[in-house]
Short mmCIF file of C-alpha atoms and ligand atoms in Angstrom, two decimals:
data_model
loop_
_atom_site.label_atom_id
_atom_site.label_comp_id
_atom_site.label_asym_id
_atom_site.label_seq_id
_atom_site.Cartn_x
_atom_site.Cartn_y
_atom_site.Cartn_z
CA UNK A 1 24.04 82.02 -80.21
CA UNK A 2 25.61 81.10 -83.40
CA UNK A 3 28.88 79.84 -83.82
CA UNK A 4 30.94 79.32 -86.49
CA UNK A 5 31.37 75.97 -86.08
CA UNK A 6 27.36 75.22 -85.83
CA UNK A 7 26.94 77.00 -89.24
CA UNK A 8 29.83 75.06 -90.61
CA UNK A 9 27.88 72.26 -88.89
CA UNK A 10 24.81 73.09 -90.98
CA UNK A 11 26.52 73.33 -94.07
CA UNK A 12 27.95 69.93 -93.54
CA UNK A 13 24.33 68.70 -93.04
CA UNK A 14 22.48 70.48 -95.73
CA UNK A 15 25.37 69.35 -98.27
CA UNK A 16 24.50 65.43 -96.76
CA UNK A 17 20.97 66.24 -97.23
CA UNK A 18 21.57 67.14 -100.63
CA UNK A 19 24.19 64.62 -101.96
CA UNK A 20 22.60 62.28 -104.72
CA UNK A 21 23.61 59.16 -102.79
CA UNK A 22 21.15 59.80 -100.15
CA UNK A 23 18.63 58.83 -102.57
CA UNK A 24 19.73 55.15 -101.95
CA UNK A 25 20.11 55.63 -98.12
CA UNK A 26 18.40 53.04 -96.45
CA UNK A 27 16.61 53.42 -93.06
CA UNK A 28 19.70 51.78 -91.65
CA UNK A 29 22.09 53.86 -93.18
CA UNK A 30 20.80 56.68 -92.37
CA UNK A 31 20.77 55.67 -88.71
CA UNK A 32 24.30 55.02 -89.50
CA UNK A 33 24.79 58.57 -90.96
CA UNK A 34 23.36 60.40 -88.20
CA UNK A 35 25.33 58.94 -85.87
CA UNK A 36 28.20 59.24 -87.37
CA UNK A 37 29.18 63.54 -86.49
CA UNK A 38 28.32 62.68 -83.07
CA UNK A 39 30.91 62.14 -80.52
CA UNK A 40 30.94 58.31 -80.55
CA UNK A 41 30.42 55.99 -83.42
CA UNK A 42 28.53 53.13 -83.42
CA UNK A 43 29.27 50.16 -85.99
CA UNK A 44 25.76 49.21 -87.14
CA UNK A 45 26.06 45.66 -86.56
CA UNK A 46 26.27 46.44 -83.28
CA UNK A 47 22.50 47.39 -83.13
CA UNK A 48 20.75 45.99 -86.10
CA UNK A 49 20.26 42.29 -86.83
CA UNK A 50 18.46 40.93 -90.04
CA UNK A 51 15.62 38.23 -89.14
CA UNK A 52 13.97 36.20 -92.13
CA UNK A 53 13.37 39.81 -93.89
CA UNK A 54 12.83 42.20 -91.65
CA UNK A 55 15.40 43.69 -88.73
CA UNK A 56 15.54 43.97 -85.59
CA UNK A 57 16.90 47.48 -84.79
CA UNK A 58 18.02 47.95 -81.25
CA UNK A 59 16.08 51.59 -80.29
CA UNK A 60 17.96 52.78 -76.91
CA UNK A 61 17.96 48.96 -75.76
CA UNK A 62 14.20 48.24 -76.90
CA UNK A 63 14.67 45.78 -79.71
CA UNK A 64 11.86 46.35 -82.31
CA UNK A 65 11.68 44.71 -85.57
CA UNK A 66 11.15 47.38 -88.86
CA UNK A 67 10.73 46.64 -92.06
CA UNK A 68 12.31 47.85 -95.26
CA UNK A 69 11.88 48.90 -98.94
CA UNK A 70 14.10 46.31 -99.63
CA UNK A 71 11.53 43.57 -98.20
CA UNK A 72 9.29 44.37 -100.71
CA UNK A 73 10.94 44.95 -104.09
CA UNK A 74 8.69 45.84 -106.88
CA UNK A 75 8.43 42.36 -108.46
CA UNK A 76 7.19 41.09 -104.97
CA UNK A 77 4.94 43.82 -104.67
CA UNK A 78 3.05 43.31 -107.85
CA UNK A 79 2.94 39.66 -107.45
CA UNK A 80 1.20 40.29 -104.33
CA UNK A 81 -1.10 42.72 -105.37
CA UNK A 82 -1.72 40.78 -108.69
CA UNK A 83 -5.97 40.31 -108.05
CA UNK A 84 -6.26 43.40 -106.29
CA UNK A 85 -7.83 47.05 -106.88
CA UNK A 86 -7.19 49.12 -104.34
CA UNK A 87 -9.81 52.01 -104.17
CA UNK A 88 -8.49 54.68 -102.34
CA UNK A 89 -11.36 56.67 -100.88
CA UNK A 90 -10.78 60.48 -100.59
CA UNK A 91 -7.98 62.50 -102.61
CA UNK A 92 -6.77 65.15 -100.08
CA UNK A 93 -3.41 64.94 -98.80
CA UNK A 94 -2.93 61.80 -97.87
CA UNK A 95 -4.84 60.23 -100.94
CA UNK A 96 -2.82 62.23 -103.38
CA UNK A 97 1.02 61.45 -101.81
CA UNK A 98 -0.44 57.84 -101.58
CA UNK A 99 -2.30 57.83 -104.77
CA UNK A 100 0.33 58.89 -106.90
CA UNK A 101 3.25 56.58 -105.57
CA UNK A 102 0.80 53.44 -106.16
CA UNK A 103 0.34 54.23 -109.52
CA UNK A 104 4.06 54.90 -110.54
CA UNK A 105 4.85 51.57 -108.75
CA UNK A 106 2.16 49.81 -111.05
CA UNK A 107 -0.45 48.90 -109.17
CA UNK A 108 -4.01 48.39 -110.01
CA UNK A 109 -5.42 51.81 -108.00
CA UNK A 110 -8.43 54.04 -108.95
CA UNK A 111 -9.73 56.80 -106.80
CA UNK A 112 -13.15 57.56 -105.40
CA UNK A 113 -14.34 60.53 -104.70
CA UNK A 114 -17.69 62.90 -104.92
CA UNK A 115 -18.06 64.39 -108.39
CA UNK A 116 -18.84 67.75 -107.44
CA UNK A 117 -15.62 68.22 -105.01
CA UNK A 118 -12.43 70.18 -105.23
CA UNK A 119 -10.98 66.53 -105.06
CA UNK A 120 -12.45 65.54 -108.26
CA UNK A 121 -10.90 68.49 -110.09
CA UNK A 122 -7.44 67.88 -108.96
CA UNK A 123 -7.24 63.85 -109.45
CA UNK A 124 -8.00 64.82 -112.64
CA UNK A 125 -5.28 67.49 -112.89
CA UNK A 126 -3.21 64.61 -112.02
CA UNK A 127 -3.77 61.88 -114.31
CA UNK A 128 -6.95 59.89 -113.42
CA UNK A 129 -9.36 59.14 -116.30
CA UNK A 130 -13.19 59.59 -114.93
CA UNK A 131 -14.60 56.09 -116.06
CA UNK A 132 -11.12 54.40 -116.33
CA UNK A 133 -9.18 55.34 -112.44
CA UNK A 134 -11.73 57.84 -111.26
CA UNK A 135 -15.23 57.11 -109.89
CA UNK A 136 -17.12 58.40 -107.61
CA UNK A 137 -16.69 56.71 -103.75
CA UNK A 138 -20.04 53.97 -104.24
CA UNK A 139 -18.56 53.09 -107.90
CA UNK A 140 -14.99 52.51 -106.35
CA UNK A 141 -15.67 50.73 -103.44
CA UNK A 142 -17.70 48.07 -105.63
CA UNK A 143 -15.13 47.92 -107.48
CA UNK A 144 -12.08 47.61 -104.65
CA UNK A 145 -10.85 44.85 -103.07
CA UNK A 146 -8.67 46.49 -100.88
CA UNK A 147 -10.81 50.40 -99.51
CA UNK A 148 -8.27 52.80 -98.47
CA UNK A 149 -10.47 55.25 -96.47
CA UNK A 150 -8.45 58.39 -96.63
CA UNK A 151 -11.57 60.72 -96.64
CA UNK A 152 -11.21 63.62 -94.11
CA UNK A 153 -11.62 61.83 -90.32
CA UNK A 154 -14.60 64.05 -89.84
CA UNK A 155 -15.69 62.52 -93.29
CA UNK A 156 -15.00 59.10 -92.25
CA UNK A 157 -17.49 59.52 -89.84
CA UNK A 158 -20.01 61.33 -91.38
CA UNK A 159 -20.20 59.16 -94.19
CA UNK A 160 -20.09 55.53 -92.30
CA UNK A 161 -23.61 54.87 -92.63
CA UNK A 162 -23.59 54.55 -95.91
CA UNK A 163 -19.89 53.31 -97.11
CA UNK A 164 -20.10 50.48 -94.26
CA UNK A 165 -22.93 48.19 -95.89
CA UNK A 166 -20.88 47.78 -99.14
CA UNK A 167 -17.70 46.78 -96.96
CA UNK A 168 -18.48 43.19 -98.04
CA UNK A 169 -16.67 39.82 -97.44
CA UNK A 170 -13.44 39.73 -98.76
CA UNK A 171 -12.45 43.17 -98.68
CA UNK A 172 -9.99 44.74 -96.85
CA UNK A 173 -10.37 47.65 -95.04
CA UNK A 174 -7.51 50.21 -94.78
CA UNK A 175 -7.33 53.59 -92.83
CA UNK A 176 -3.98 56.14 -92.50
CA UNK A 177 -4.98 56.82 -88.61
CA UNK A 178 -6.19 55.50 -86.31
CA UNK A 179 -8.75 57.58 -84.93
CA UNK A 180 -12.50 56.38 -86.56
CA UNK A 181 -12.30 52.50 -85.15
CA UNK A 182 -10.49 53.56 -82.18
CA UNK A 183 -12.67 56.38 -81.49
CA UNK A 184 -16.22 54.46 -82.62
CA UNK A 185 -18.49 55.55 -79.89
CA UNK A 186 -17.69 59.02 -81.10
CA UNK A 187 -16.91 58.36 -84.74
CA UNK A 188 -19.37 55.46 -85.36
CA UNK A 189 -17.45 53.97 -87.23
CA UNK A 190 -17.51 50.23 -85.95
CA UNK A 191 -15.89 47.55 -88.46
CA UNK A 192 -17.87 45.05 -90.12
CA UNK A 193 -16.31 41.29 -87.86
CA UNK A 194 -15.83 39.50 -90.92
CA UNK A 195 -12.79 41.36 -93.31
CA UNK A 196 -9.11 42.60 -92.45
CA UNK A 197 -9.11 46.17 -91.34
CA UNK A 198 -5.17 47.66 -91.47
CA UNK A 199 -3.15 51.03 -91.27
CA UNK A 200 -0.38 52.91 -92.45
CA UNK A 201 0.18 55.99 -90.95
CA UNK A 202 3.03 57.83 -92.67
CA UNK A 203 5.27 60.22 -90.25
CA UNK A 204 4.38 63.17 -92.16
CA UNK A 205 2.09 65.18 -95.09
CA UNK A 206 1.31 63.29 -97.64
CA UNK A 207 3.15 66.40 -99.82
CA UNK A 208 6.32 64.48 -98.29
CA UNK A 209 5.03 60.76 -98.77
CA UNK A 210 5.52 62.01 -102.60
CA UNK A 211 8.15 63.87 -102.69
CA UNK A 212 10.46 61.55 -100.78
CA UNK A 213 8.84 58.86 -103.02
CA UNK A 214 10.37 60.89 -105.99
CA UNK A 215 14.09 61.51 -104.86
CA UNK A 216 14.19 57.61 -104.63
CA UNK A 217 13.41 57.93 -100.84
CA UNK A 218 11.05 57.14 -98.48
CA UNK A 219 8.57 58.30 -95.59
CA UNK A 220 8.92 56.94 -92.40
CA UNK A 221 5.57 55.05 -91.35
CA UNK A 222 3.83 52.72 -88.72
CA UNK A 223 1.64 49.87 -89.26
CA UNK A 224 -1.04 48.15 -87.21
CA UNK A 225 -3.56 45.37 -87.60
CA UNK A 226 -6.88 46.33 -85.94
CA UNK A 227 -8.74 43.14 -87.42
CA UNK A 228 -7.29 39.56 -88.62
CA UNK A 229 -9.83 37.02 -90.63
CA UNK A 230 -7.35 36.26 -92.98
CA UNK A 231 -4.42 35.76 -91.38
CA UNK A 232 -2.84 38.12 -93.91
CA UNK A 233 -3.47 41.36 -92.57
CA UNK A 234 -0.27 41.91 -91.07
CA UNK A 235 1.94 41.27 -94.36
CA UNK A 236 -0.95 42.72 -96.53
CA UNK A 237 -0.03 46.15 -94.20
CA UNK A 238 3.77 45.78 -94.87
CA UNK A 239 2.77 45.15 -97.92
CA UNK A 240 0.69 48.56 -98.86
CA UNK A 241 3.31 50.12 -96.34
CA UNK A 242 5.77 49.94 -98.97
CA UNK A 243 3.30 50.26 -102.09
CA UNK A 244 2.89 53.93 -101.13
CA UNK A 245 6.13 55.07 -100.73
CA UNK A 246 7.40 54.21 -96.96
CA UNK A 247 11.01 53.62 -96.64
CA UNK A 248 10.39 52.17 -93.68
CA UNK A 249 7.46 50.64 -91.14
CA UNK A 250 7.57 50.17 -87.66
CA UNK A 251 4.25 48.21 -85.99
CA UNK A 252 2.22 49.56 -83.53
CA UNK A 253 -1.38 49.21 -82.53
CA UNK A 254 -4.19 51.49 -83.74
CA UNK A 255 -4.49 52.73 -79.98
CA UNK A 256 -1.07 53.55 -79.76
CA UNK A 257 -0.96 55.46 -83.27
CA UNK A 258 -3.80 56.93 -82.43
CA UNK A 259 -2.80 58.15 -79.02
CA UNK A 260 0.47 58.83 -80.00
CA UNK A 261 -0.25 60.95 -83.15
CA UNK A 262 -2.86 62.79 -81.36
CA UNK A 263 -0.51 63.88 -78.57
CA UNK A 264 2.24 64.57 -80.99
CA UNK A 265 0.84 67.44 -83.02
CA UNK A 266 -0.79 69.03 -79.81
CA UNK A 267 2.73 68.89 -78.14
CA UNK A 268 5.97 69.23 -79.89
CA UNK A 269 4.69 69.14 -83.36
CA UNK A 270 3.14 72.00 -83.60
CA UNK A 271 0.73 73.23 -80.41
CA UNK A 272 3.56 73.02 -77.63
CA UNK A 273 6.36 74.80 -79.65
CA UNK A 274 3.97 77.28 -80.48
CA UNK A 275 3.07 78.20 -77.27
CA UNK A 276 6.94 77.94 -76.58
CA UNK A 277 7.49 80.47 -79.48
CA UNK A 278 5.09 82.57 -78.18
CA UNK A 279 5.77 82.41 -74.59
CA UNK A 280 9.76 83.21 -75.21
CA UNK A 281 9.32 85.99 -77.89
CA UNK A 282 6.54 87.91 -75.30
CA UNK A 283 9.34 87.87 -73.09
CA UNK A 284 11.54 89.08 -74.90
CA UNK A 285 9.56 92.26 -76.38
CA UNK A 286 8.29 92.61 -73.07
CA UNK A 287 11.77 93.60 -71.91
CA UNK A 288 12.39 96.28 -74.80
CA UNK A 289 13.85 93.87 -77.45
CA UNK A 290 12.73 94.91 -80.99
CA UNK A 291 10.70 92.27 -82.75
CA UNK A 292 13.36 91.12 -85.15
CA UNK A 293 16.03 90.44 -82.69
CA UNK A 294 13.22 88.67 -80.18
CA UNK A 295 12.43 86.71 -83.75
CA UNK A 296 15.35 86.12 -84.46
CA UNK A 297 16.37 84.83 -81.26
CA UNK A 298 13.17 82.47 -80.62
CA UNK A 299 12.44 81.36 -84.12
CA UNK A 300 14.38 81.96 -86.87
CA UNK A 301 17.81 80.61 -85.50
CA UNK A 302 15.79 77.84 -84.23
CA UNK A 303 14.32 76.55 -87.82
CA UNK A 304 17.02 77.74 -89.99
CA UNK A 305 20.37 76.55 -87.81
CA UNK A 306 20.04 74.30 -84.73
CA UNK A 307 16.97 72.46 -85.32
CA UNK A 308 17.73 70.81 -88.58
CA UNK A 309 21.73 69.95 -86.66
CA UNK A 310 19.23 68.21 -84.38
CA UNK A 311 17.48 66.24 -86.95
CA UNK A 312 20.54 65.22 -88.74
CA UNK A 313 22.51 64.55 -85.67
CA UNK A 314 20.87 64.51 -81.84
CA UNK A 315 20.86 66.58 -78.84
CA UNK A 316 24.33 65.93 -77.82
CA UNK A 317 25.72 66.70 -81.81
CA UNK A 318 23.72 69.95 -80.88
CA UNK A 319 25.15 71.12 -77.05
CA UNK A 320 28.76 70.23 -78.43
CA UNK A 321 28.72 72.44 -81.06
CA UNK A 322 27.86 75.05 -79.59
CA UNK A 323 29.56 77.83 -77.38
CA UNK A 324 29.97 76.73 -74.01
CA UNK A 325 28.35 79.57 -72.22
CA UNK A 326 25.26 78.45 -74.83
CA UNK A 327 25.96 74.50 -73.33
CA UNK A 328 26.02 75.27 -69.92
CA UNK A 329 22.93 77.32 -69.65
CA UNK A 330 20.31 75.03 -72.00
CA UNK A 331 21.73 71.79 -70.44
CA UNK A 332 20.88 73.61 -67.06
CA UNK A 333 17.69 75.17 -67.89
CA UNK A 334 16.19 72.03 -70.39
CA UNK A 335 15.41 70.26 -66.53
CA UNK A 336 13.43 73.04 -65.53
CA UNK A 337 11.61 73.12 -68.75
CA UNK A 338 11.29 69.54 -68.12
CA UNK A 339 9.68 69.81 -64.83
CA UNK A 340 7.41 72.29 -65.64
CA UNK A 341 5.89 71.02 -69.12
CA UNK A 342 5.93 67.11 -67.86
CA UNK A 343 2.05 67.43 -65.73
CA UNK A 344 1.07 69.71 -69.25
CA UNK A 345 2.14 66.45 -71.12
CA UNK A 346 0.24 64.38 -69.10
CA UNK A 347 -2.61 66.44 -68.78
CA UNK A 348 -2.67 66.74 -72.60
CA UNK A 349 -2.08 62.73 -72.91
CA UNK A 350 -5.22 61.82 -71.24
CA UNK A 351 -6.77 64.65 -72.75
CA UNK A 352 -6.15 62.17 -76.10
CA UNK A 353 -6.67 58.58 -74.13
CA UNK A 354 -10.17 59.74 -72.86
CA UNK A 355 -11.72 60.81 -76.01
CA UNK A 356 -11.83 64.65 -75.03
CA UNK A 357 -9.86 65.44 -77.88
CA UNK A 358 -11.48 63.54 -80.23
CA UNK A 359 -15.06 65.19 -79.06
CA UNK A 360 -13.20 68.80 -79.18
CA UNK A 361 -12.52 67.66 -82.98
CA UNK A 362 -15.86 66.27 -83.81
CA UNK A 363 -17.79 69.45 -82.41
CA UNK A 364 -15.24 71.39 -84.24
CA UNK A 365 -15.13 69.53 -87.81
CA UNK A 366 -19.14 69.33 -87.71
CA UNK A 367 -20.06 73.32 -87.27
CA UNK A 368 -21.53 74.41 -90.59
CA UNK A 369 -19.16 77.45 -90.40
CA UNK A 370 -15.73 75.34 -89.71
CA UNK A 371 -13.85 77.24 -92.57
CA UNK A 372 -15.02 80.59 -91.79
CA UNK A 373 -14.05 79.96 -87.89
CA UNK A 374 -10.88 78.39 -89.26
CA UNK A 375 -9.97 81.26 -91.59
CA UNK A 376 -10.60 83.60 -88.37
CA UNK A 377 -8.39 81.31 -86.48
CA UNK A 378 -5.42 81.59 -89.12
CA UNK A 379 -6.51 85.49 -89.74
CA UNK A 380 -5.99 86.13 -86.13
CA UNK A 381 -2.25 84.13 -86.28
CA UNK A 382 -1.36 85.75 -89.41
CA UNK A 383 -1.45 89.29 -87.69
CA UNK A 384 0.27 88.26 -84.38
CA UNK A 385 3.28 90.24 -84.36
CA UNK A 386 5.68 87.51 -84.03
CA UNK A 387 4.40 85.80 -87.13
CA UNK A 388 4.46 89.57 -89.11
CA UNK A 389 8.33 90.21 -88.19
CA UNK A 390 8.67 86.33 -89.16
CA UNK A 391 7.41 87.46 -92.89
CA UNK A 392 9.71 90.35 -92.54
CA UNK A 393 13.01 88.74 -91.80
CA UNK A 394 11.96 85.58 -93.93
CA UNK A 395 12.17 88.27 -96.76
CA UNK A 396 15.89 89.12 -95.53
CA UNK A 397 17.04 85.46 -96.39
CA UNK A 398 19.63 85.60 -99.38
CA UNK A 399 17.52 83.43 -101.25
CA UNK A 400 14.41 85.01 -100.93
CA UNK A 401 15.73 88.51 -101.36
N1 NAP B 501 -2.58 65.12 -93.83
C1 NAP B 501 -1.65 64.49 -93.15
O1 NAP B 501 -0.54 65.01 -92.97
C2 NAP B 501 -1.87 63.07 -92.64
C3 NAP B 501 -0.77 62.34 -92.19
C4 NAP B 501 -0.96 61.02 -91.78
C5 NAP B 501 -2.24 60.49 -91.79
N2 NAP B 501 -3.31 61.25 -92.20
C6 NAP B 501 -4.65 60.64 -92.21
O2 NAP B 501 -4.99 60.37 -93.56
C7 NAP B 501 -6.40 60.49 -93.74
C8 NAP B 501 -6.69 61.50 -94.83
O3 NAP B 501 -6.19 62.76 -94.44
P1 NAP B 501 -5.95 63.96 -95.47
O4 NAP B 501 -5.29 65.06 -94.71
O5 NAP B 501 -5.31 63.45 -96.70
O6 NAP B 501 -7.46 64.30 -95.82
P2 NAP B 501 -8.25 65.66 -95.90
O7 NAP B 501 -7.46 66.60 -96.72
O8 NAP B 501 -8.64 66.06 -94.55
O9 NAP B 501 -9.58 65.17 -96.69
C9 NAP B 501 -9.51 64.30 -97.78
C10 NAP B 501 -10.77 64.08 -98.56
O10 NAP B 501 -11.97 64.08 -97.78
C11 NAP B 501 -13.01 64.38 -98.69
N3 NAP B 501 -14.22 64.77 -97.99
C12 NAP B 501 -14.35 65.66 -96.98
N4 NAP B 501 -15.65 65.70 -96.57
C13 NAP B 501 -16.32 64.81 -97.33
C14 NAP B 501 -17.68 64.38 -97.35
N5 NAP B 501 -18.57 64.85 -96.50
N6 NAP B 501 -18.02 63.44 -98.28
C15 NAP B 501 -17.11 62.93 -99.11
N7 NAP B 501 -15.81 63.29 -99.14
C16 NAP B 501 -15.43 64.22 -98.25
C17 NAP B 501 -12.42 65.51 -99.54
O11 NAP B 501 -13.13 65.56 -100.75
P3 NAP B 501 -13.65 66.92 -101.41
O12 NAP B 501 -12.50 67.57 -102.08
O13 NAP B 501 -14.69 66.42 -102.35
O14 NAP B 501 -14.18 67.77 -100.29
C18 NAP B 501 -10.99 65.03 -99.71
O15 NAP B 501 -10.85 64.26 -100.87
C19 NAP B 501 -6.96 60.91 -92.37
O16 NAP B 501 -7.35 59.76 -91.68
C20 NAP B 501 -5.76 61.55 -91.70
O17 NAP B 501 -5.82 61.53 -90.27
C21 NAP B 501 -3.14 62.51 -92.64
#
């Protein structure tokens, strides 16, 4: 279904996405930018409105306050931080991404994690000095102020017993999801009533929360305040919001992260436009297409051409540049899809809301053979035939041929 006019499109985007002055975009701006191919224009000070610091950003009529970068400057920052360690707990993905952008923005931060792990080996690879920034988890949580549990959720459970007792007075407790409080009669893992326990939740791998950090940008994040003694927990969350490299926070609830996050990656994310993928490209073979045109047709031209056009500029960017015989079918046929997926979504969001998920996880996370049965799993998708002609005609790209 390619046109000229989408790949012109994409080139358009790809050279936005790459020009150096998106490093100083600002949430806003880019807002601004995205909107701007798209049929109407909208002058930003039509929807945003700055309020003592942060702004209120009008989302499709639901006015919502987000917070910037530019709230928290660097000077601010390390004022605000001046007494604190923060001990981040667990150096996977999340703890690396997060680790990393605390350090470069000067920040008291060590890292705890168990000396005979794969973790160990690669904090090291990156910087941290055993007995200076690197401890194991017991040594850095005495030593925190400020705990950023980033261990493995399965982890987070499995070791609560033991990290809760030295959650003392005074600290602060910080988590990246918000699925072990939320979650505690499966998890365990209920708080300690007397210290601040906060999230971040960055909208994506923690891979990205550094390598947006890097170009001078920023992930896009939620916050949310599960416990108050202070009365700081709320700024104290902007606060590390920023410290690890978002560009900029939204608030929501640990519930709502949690639910929402949850239902995300089972749905769009990843599970639901996998099944899609599969559904459309059986089809399609079914019928006596070969497997690079079915693909082609169902994945390839999807990642490479008119999803990132929908990224940079909507749905609407996306039917108008297209042909309209492509327009007129997928605006006809996305309410059937519609229809049909809607009591899947709901099924799948009360799936989340009722714990089932979490359980499913749990049971899953806990078997002694999890990466053997995981490795199977990933075996079994590596040899589907849709994912073999993908390797194929990923080889066919100029850039990888
Ligand atoms: N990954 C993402 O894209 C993402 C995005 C947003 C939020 N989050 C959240 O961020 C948090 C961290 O996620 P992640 O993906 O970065 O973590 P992860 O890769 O799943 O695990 C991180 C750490 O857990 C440690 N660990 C595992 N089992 C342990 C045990 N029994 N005892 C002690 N340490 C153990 C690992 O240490 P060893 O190397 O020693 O095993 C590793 O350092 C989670 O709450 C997650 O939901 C993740």
């Amino acid at each position: 279904m390619a046109t000229q006019r989408s790949s012109r499109a994409l080139r358009l985007a790809l050279r936005q996405a790459s020009a150096p002055r998106v490093q100083q975009r600002t949430f806003v701006s880019a807002v601004n930018a995205a909107s701007r191919p798209a049929v109407k224009q909208t002058a930003v000070s039509s929807f945003v409105q700055q309020t003592r610091g942060a702004k209120t950003v009008d989302f499709a009529g639901d006015k919502e306050k987000v917070y910037e970068r530019d709230d928290w400057p660097r000077d601010k920052l390390l004022e605000y931080f001046k007494n604190d360690t923060l001990a981040l707990i667990g150096y996977g993905s999340q703890g690396h991404g997060q680790g990393l952008n605390l350090r470069d923005n000067g920040l008291n931060v060590i890292v705890g994690v168990r000396k005979d792990g794969a973790s160990w080996k690669e904090a090291e690879q990156d910087g941290w000095v055993p007995g200076t920034n690197l401890f194991d988890i017991d040594e850095a949580i005495g030593k925190g102020t400020i705990i950023m549990n980033l261990l493995s959720d399965a982890a987070q459970s499995s070791t609560w017993p033991h990290i809760k007792p030295q959650l003392t007075k005074g600290k602060t407790l910080y988590f990246s999801h918000g699925f072990s409080p939320v979650f505690k009669k499966q998890t365990g893992v209920e708080v300690p009533t007397d210290i601040d326990v906060i999230l971040v939740a960055p909208k994506g791998s923690g891979r990205t929360v550094r390598t947006l950090f890097r170009e001078g940008r920023g992930i896009n994040s939620s916050f949310a305040v599960f416990q108050d003694v202070t009365g700081k927990a709320d700024e104290k969350a902007q606060a590390l919001g920023v410290a690890i490299g978002s560009g900029y926070l939204y608030k929501t609830t640990f519930e709502k992260e949690v639910y929402s996050d949850l239902y995300g990656e089972r749905g769009c994310l990843m599970g639901g436009i996998h099944g899609m993928f599969l559904a459309q490209y059986e089809v399609l073979r079914e019928k006596g297409h070969s497997p690079s045109e079915a693909f082609n047709e169902t994945v390839e031209e999807a990642t490479q051409s008119l999803y990132p056009l929908i990224g940079a500029n909507g749905m609407d960017y996306m039917y108008a540049a297209c042909s309209t015989t492509a327009r007129r079918g997928a605006i006809d046929w996305s309410k059937k899809f519609k229809d049909t997926l809607k009591p899947v979504f709901e099924e799948l969001y009360d799936s989340v809301k009722t714990g089932k998920e979490t359980q499913r996880t749990m049971e899953y996370a806990g078997r002694k053979d999890y990466r053997e049965a995981f490795e199977k799993e990933m075996e079994e998708i590596r040899e589907m035939e849709i994912w073999r002609a993908g390797k194929a005609v990923r080889s066919l790209r100029p850039e990888n041929a």
